[in-house]
Amino acid sequence: MKKYLTAALGFLTVCTFAQAPVFSNEQHIARCKHNGGDSTDLAELMQKRQTQVPMLPLRLNPPPGAPATAGNPGFENGDFTAWTGFIGDNHNSSSAPLSNLQAGIFSTLMDAPITDWNARHTIMSAAGGNDYYGGFPAVPAALGNYTARLGNDYANYQGEILEQTWLVDPGQPFVIISYAVVLRDYGHPQIDRAYFNYVLLDANQNPIAIRNLFGPDTTFMLSTVSNGDPVYYLPWKSDTIPLSSFIGTNITIRFTVAGCTFAGHFGYCYVDVFYPYITGSTEQIQAEFSLYPNPTTGVLDLQFPDTTGKYQVSITNTVGQLIRSFSVDAITHLQIDLTGEAEGVYLVTVQSSAGVSVKRVVLQ
């Protein structure tokens, strides 16, 4: 089940952490080697962490020339068209950018197994089944036919990035950012942990919204599947970010996930981005119907101003799938029960002789 968090200018943060044992550097090395890390001794580790390496600029992929509208939302082309990828190393800490960047989409096959260490950027379909550690679906039904997985369960300090820059169209009043995260960790200081991050940037490279997740924190669940240190997972969550203040400008979404700096704990994630398109420049403020409550926990009441009118009502999810459809006339209101549907944002469309109106409703 998904919950939507709305943020205007500012930050989305998750920064409450569970208590974890504190270990010395030598104990960290031993524990990471136990989990498959490639650090052999403390001197080697410290040399790696102190090496001067190229740093990741805030904007990786400035759009050449005129900006383009959003492409391949939700990866529904079944590939990475319109997206830019990078791989790198988490030598610095979870609060610093990845280093030793290589540009490109580093992929093998669709639905590549999580054990494929070459599968750094992977398109997932429903055939990919459930995540090995978390048991959640790789592609929830509410997110369409595909999602993208970044990373794998190869224990290393490797990290992956995926981003896209687009011009906000008047018909795109918000963006929905969905993510699920799997992190192995035990006892590291926060700066050394495996982590997940997304940032939404405006045209001036200023953050519109940020989410940082480190393992483990209190929002994560403990996996029952582990052959070493514990594995923690966060099943699918979604944030809804309004874009009405950014119409006609460029924004960038960037996802980053990485294993711990000690090279012994992996981190990977699943992501999906949806840019809804509403016909017309904005939703009609003087619409010929109203709805309440909004948000709703299930039952939605639509009010119509004309008791003699005929209305065609449809409800679709954020990937355009039809959820409900009604043809009604000579009524003042219509109750629709959405109980059992996935939590999230839905579009309610009403057609009548007066035209077409669209409203958004949030199901909690």
Short mmCIF file of C-alpha atoms in Angstrom, two decimals:
data_model
loop_
_atom_site.label_atom_id
_atom_site.label_comp_id
_atom_site.label_asym_id
_atom_site.label_seq_id
_atom_site.Cartn_x
_atom_site.Cartn_y
_atom_site.Cartn_z
CA MET A 1 0.00 0.00 0.00
CA LYS A 2 1.20 3.43 -0.87
CA LYS A 3 1.01 6.71 1.00
CA TYR A 4 1.49 10.02 -0.70
CA LEU A 5 3.41 12.83 0.95
CA THR A 6 2.99 16.30 -0.51
CA ALA A 7 5.83 18.79 -0.47
CA ALA A 8 6.14 22.28 -1.88
CA LEU A 9 9.46 24.10 -1.81
CA GLY A 10 11.52 22.41 0.84
CA PHE A 11 12.71 18.95 1.76
CA LEU A 12 11.26 15.52 2.31
CA THR A 13 13.45 13.78 4.84
CA VAL A 14 13.48 10.53 6.75
CA CYS A 15 16.07 10.83 9.48
CA THR A 16 15.04 8.87 12.57
CA PHE A 17 17.30 5.88 13.07
CA ALA A 18 17.12 2.69 15.04
CA GLN A 19 19.73 2.00 17.68
CA ALA A 20 22.63 -0.09 16.41
CA PRO A 21 25.82 -1.41 18.01
CA VAL A 22 28.94 0.72 17.66
CA PHE A 23 32.04 -1.02 16.34
CA SER A 24 35.65 0.00 15.89
CA ASN A 25 37.09 0.35 12.38
CA GLU A 26 38.81 -3.02 12.77
CA GLN A 27 35.49 -4.63 13.74
CA HIS A 28 33.80 -2.96 10.76
CA ILE A 29 36.40 -4.44 8.43
CA ALA A 30 35.98 -7.92 9.88
CA ARG A 31 32.21 -7.72 9.67
CA CYS A 32 32.26 -6.43 6.09
CA LYS A 33 34.67 -9.18 5.04
CA HIS A 34 32.24 -11.66 6.61
CA ASN A 35 29.53 -10.29 4.31
CA GLY A 36 31.60 -10.53 1.14
CA GLY A 37 33.33 -7.15 1.10
CA ASP A 38 36.60 -6.68 -0.73
CA SER A 39 38.54 -4.65 1.87
CA THR A 40 41.45 -6.71 3.23
CA ASP A 41 42.82 -4.53 6.04
CA LEU A 42 42.36 -1.19 7.73
CA ALA A 43 45.24 0.49 5.89
CA GLU A 44 43.76 -0.44 2.50
CA LEU A 45 40.35 0.83 3.54
CA MET A 46 41.67 4.14 4.79
CA GLN A 47 43.71 4.59 1.60
CA LYS A 48 40.58 4.00 -0.48
CA ARG A 49 38.56 6.49 1.53
CA GLN A 50 41.26 9.17 1.39
CA THR A 51 41.95 8.88 -2.34
CA GLN A 52 41.13 12.07 -4.22
CA VAL A 53 38.58 11.12 -6.85
CA PRO A 54 36.40 13.16 -9.24
CA MET A 55 33.27 14.35 -7.46
CA LEU A 56 29.75 14.30 -8.82
CA PRO A 57 28.43 17.76 -9.72
CA LEU A 58 24.92 18.59 -8.53
CA ARG A 59 23.60 18.59 -12.09
CA LEU A 60 24.80 15.57 -14.04
CA ASN A 61 22.90 15.99 -17.25
CA PRO A 62 22.21 19.63 -18.17
CA PRO A 63 19.80 19.62 -21.12
CA PRO A 64 21.44 20.66 -24.40
CA GLY A 65 19.56 23.47 -26.10
CA ALA A 66 15.82 23.71 -25.68
CA PRO A 67 14.40 21.51 -22.89
CA ALA A 68 12.20 18.57 -23.80
CA THR A 69 8.95 17.44 -22.27
CA ALA A 70 8.98 14.34 -20.07
CA GLY A 71 9.75 11.10 -21.87
CA ASN A 72 9.02 7.47 -21.08
CA PRO A 73 7.27 8.15 -17.75
CA GLY A 74 7.10 5.13 -15.51
CA PHE A 75 9.47 3.27 -17.90
CA GLU A 76 6.34 2.20 -19.77
CA ASN A 77 8.33 1.88 -23.01
CA GLY A 78 9.90 -1.15 -21.36
CA ASP A 79 13.37 0.42 -21.61
CA PHE A 80 15.46 3.39 -20.43
CA THR A 81 14.60 5.74 -23.30
CA ALA A 82 14.90 9.41 -22.15
CA TRP A 83 16.76 8.43 -18.97
CA THR A 84 20.46 8.93 -18.19
CA GLY A 85 22.43 6.51 -16.03
CA PHE A 86 25.71 6.45 -14.13
CA ILE A 87 27.60 4.02 -11.93
CA GLY A 88 30.19 4.99 -9.34
CA ASP A 89 31.72 4.27 -5.95
CA ASN A 90 30.61 5.19 -2.44
CA HIS A 91 34.10 5.93 -1.10
CA ASN A 92 33.17 9.21 0.55
CA SER A 93 30.05 8.68 2.70
CA SER A 94 26.31 8.68 2.29
CA SER A 95 26.31 12.47 2.63
CA ALA A 96 28.64 12.98 -0.36
CA PRO A 97 28.20 12.24 -4.08
CA LEU A 98 29.45 9.06 -5.70
CA SER A 99 32.96 9.11 -7.14
CA ASN A 100 34.67 7.46 -10.14
CA LEU A 101 31.55 8.00 -12.23
CA GLN A 102 30.95 6.20 -15.51
CA ALA A 103 28.08 7.43 -17.68
CA GLY A 104 25.72 4.98 -19.32
CA ILE A 105 22.99 2.45 -18.72
CA PHE A 106 24.71 -0.65 -17.34
CA SER A 107 22.12 -3.33 -17.96
CA THR A 108 21.84 -6.99 -18.91
CA LEU A 109 18.34 -8.41 -19.40
CA MET A 110 14.86 -7.36 -18.36
CA ASP A 111 14.06 -8.90 -14.95
CA ALA A 112 17.72 -9.85 -14.45
CA PRO A 113 18.16 -11.71 -11.14
CA ILE A 114 19.26 -9.72 -8.12
CA THR A 115 22.42 -11.85 -8.04
CA ASP A 116 23.57 -10.58 -11.46
CA TRP A 117 26.39 -8.21 -10.51
CA ASN A 118 26.46 -6.76 -14.06
CA ALA A 119 22.80 -5.69 -13.79
CA ARG A 120 23.23 -2.19 -12.41
CA HIS A 121 20.21 -0.66 -14.22
CA THR A 122 17.41 -3.15 -14.80
CA ILE A 123 13.92 -2.81 -16.27
CA MET A 124 11.52 -4.93 -14.23
CA SER A 125 8.20 -6.34 -15.43
CA ALA A 126 5.45 -8.19 -13.60
CA ALA A 127 7.20 -11.40 -14.67
CA GLY A 128 10.02 -10.38 -12.33
CA GLY A 129 7.84 -11.48 -9.43
CA ASN A 130 8.50 -10.37 -5.86
CA ASP A 131 11.68 -9.01 -4.33
CA TYR A 132 13.82 -11.78 -2.83
CA TYR A 133 14.41 -10.05 0.51
CA GLY A 134 11.25 -7.96 0.96
CA GLY A 135 8.60 -10.07 -0.72
CA PHE A 136 6.98 -6.98 -2.26
CA PRO A 137 6.18 -6.94 -6.00
CA ALA A 138 8.85 -5.62 -8.35
CA VAL A 139 6.01 -4.00 -10.31
CA PRO A 140 2.91 -3.10 -8.25
CA ALA A 141 -0.29 -3.15 -10.31
CA ALA A 142 -0.91 0.54 -9.64
CA LEU A 143 2.42 1.49 -11.28
CA GLY A 144 1.74 0.08 -14.73
CA ASN A 145 3.73 -2.59 -16.55
CA TYR A 146 7.32 -1.71 -15.66
CA THR A 147 9.59 -0.22 -13.01
CA ALA A 148 13.38 0.21 -12.81
CA ARG A 149 15.72 -1.51 -10.37
CA LEU A 150 19.03 0.15 -9.52
CA GLY A 151 21.77 -2.05 -8.09
CA ASN A 152 21.88 -5.67 -6.95
CA ASP A 153 22.88 -7.66 -3.87
CA TYR A 154 26.58 -7.81 -4.73
CA ALA A 155 28.38 -6.66 -1.57
CA ASN A 156 30.54 -3.69 -2.53
CA TYR A 157 30.74 0.09 -2.24
CA GLN A 158 29.26 0.39 -5.74
CA GLY A 159 26.42 2.80 -6.46
CA GLU A 160 23.99 3.56 -9.25
CA ILE A 161 22.33 6.75 -10.49
CA LEU A 162 19.37 7.31 -12.80
CA GLU A 163 18.01 10.71 -13.79
CA GLN A 164 15.89 12.64 -16.23
CA THR A 165 15.46 16.37 -16.96
CA TRP A 166 12.24 17.65 -18.49
CA LEU A 167 10.20 20.78 -19.15
CA VAL A 168 7.13 20.98 -16.95
CA ASP A 169 4.05 21.19 -19.16
CA PRO A 170 0.92 23.11 -18.04
CA GLY A 171 -0.94 19.81 -18.09
CA GLN A 172 1.48 18.24 -15.56
CA PRO A 173 0.44 19.74 -12.22
CA PHE A 174 2.41 17.25 -10.11
CA VAL A 175 4.89 14.39 -10.25
CA ILE A 176 4.57 11.10 -8.38
CA ILE A 177 7.86 9.57 -7.25
CA SER A 178 7.59 5.91 -6.18
CA TYR A 179 10.35 3.82 -4.63
CA ALA A 180 11.12 0.62 -2.71
CA VAL A 181 14.47 0.07 -1.02
CA VAL A 182 16.55 -2.89 0.23
CA LEU A 183 19.65 -2.24 2.36
CA ARG A 184 22.00 -4.57 4.25
CA ASP A 185 23.66 -3.00 7.26
CA TYR A 186 24.69 -3.60 10.84
CA GLY A 187 26.40 -1.19 13.18
CA HIS A 188 27.97 1.31 10.78
CA PRO A 189 27.94 5.03 11.54
CA GLN A 190 25.34 6.72 9.37
CA ILE A 191 27.90 8.27 7.02
CA ASP A 192 29.18 4.81 6.07
CA ARG A 193 25.88 2.99 5.61
CA ALA A 194 24.26 1.75 2.47
CA TYR A 195 21.72 4.36 1.42
CA PHE A 196 19.03 5.49 -1.02
CA ASN A 197 18.44 9.06 -2.11
CA TYR A 198 16.32 11.00 -4.55
CA VAL A 199 16.44 14.70 -5.25
CA LEU A 200 14.14 16.85 -7.39
CA LEU A 201 15.96 19.94 -8.69
CA ASP A 202 14.64 23.12 -10.25
CA ALA A 203 16.20 24.83 -13.28
CA ASN A 204 18.68 26.66 -11.00
CA GLN A 205 19.85 23.40 -9.43
CA ASN A 206 18.03 24.17 -6.18
CA PRO A 207 16.39 21.21 -4.43
CA ILE A 208 12.61 21.12 -4.61
CA ALA A 209 12.38 17.91 -2.58
CA ILE A 210 14.87 15.43 -1.15
CA ARG A 211 14.46 12.05 0.47
CA ASN A 212 17.34 10.23 2.17
CA LEU A 213 16.99 6.70 3.53
CA PHE A 214 19.69 4.84 5.45
CA GLY A 215 19.59 1.32 6.69
CA PRO A 216 18.33 0.55 9.12
CA ASP A 217 15.93 3.25 10.28
CA THR A 218 12.58 2.87 11.98
CA THR A 219 10.61 2.94 8.71
CA PHE A 220 12.33 -0.22 7.46
CA MET A 221 11.25 -3.82 8.03
CA LEU A 222 13.62 -6.66 8.90
CA SER A 223 13.87 -9.30 6.19
CA THR A 224 13.46 -12.93 7.18
CA VAL A 225 15.92 -13.81 4.40
CA SER A 226 19.58 -13.25 5.22
CA ASN A 227 22.80 -15.26 5.12
CA GLY A 228 24.90 -12.71 6.98
CA ASP A 229 24.23 -9.35 8.57
CA PRO A 230 20.56 -8.29 8.65
CA VAL A 231 18.79 -7.06 5.53
CA TYR A 232 16.22 -4.29 5.88
CA TYR A 233 13.62 -3.30 3.34
CA LEU A 234 11.06 -0.58 2.72
CA PRO A 235 8.18 -1.70 0.47
CA TRP A 236 6.74 0.63 -2.15
CA LYS A 237 6.11 4.22 -1.03
CA SER A 238 5.16 7.25 -3.13
CA ASP A 239 5.61 10.99 -2.76
CA THR A 240 3.50 13.49 -4.69
CA ILE A 241 5.33 16.73 -5.48
CA PRO A 242 3.28 19.68 -6.87
CA LEU A 243 4.76 21.32 -9.96
CA SER A 244 2.41 24.26 -10.51
CA SER A 245 5.19 26.68 -9.51
CA PHE A 246 7.55 25.23 -12.12
CA ILE A 247 5.42 25.23 -15.29
CA GLY A 248 7.51 26.22 -18.30
CA THR A 249 10.83 25.49 -16.55
CA ASN A 250 13.23 22.56 -16.40
CA ILE A 251 13.31 20.19 -13.44
CA THR A 252 15.44 17.09 -12.83
CA ILE A 253 14.70 13.92 -10.90
CA ARG A 254 17.74 11.94 -9.77
CA PHE A 255 17.86 8.61 -7.92
CA THR A 256 21.00 7.30 -6.19
CA VAL A 257 21.54 4.03 -4.31
CA ALA A 258 24.80 2.59 -2.97
CA GLY A 259 26.37 -0.03 -0.73
CA CYS A 260 28.33 0.87 2.40
CA THR A 261 31.72 2.58 2.23
CA PHE A 262 33.36 -0.48 3.84
CA ALA A 263 32.42 -2.59 0.79
CA GLY A 264 30.57 -5.26 2.75
CA HIS A 265 26.88 -4.29 2.62
CA PHE A 266 24.77 -3.87 -0.48
CA GLY A 267 22.01 -1.41 -1.31
CA TYR A 268 19.53 -1.49 -4.18
CA CYS A 269 16.16 0.03 -4.99
CA TYR A 270 13.17 0.01 -7.32
CA VAL A 271 11.88 3.31 -8.71
CA ASP A 272 9.04 4.64 -10.83
CA VAL A 273 8.12 8.17 -11.85
CA PHE A 274 4.76 9.30 -13.18
CA TYR A 275 4.00 12.66 -14.74
CA PRO A 276 0.19 12.85 -15.07
CA TYR A 277 -1.22 14.77 -17.99
CA ILE A 278 -4.54 16.55 -17.59
CA THR A 279 -6.19 17.86 -20.76
CA GLY A 280 -6.17 21.63 -20.73
CA SER A 281 -3.72 23.96 -19.03
CA THR A 282 -5.12 23.43 -15.54
CA GLU A 283 -7.90 21.66 -13.77
CA GLN A 284 -11.16 23.56 -14.05
CA ILE A 285 -11.74 25.53 -10.88
CA GLN A 286 -15.43 26.07 -11.67
CA ALA A 287 -16.12 22.42 -12.34
CA GLU A 288 -19.68 21.15 -12.70
CA PHE A 289 -19.23 18.72 -9.84
CA SER A 290 -17.67 18.55 -6.39
CA LEU A 291 -16.33 15.62 -4.42
CA TYR A 292 -15.68 14.88 -0.76
CA PRO A 293 -14.03 13.82 1.43
CA ASN A 294 -10.65 14.38 -0.16
CA PRO A 295 -8.47 12.63 0.90
CA THR A 296 -10.79 9.68 1.35
CA THR A 297 -10.40 6.31 3.05
CA GLY A 298 -12.76 4.62 0.61
CA VAL A 299 -16.21 6.12 0.05
CA LEU A 300 -16.31 9.16 -2.25
CA ASP A 301 -19.36 11.39 -2.68
CA LEU A 302 -19.79 13.31 -5.96
CA GLN A 303 -22.22 16.25 -6.01
CA PHE A 304 -23.83 17.44 -9.27
CA PRO A 305 -25.41 20.90 -9.66
CA ASP A 306 -27.98 19.96 -12.32
CA THR A 307 -30.51 17.35 -11.20
CA THR A 308 -31.76 16.93 -14.78
CA GLY A 309 -28.34 16.47 -16.36
CA LYS A 310 -26.71 13.31 -17.63
CA TYR A 311 -23.17 12.54 -16.52
CA GLN A 312 -20.52 10.05 -17.61
CA VAL A 313 -18.18 9.42 -14.67
CA SER A 314 -14.87 7.57 -14.87
CA ILE A 315 -12.09 7.03 -12.36
CA THR A 316 -8.56 6.16 -13.51
CA ASN A 317 -5.34 5.54 -11.66
CA THR A 318 -2.10 7.39 -12.34
CA VAL A 319 -1.11 5.10 -15.19
CA GLY A 320 -4.42 5.55 -17.01
CA GLN A 321 -6.08 2.27 -16.03
CA LEU A 322 -9.86 2.51 -15.70
CA ILE A 323 -10.97 1.73 -12.14
CA ARG A 324 -14.67 2.65 -12.20
CA SER A 325 -17.13 3.87 -14.84
CA PHE A 326 -20.72 5.11 -14.41
CA SER A 327 -23.42 6.67 -16.56
CA VAL A 328 -25.96 8.54 -14.42
CA ASP A 329 -28.70 11.11 -14.89
CA ALA A 330 -31.30 13.04 -12.88
CA ILE A 331 -29.40 12.73 -9.57
CA THR A 332 -27.83 15.18 -7.15
CA HIS A 333 -25.03 12.98 -5.92
CA LEU A 334 -23.26 9.70 -6.55
CA GLN A 335 -21.41 7.58 -4.00
CA ILE A 336 -18.43 5.57 -5.19
CA ASP A 337 -16.69 3.03 -2.98
CA LEU A 338 -12.95 2.74 -3.66
CA THR A 339 -12.31 0.41 -0.73
CA GLY A 340 -9.83 -2.23 -1.72
CA GLU A 341 -8.01 -0.11 -4.30
CA ALA A 342 -4.35 0.77 -3.80
CA GLU A 343 -3.67 3.93 -1.85
CA GLY A 344 -2.63 6.84 -4.03
CA VAL A 345 -3.86 9.51 -6.43
CA TYR A 346 -6.80 8.94 -8.79
CA LEU A 347 -8.32 11.15 -11.48
CA VAL A 348 -12.11 11.58 -11.46
CA THR A 349 -13.44 12.66 -14.86
CA VAL A 350 -17.01 13.88 -15.41
CA GLN A 351 -18.41 14.47 -18.89
CA SER A 352 -21.66 16.30 -19.45
CA SER A 353 -23.26 18.66 -21.94
CA ALA A 354 -21.27 21.44 -20.26
CA GLY A 355 -17.95 19.81 -21.12
CA VAL A 356 -15.34 17.75 -19.31
CA SER A 357 -14.00 18.31 -15.80
CA VAL A 358 -11.18 16.49 -14.04
CA LYS A 359 -10.44 16.41 -10.33
CA ARG A 360 -7.83 14.58 -8.33
CA VAL A 361 -8.64 12.53 -5.24
CA VAL A 362 -6.24 10.91 -2.79
CA LEU A 363 -7.13 7.49 -1.42
CA GLN A 364 -5.54 6.76 1.97
#
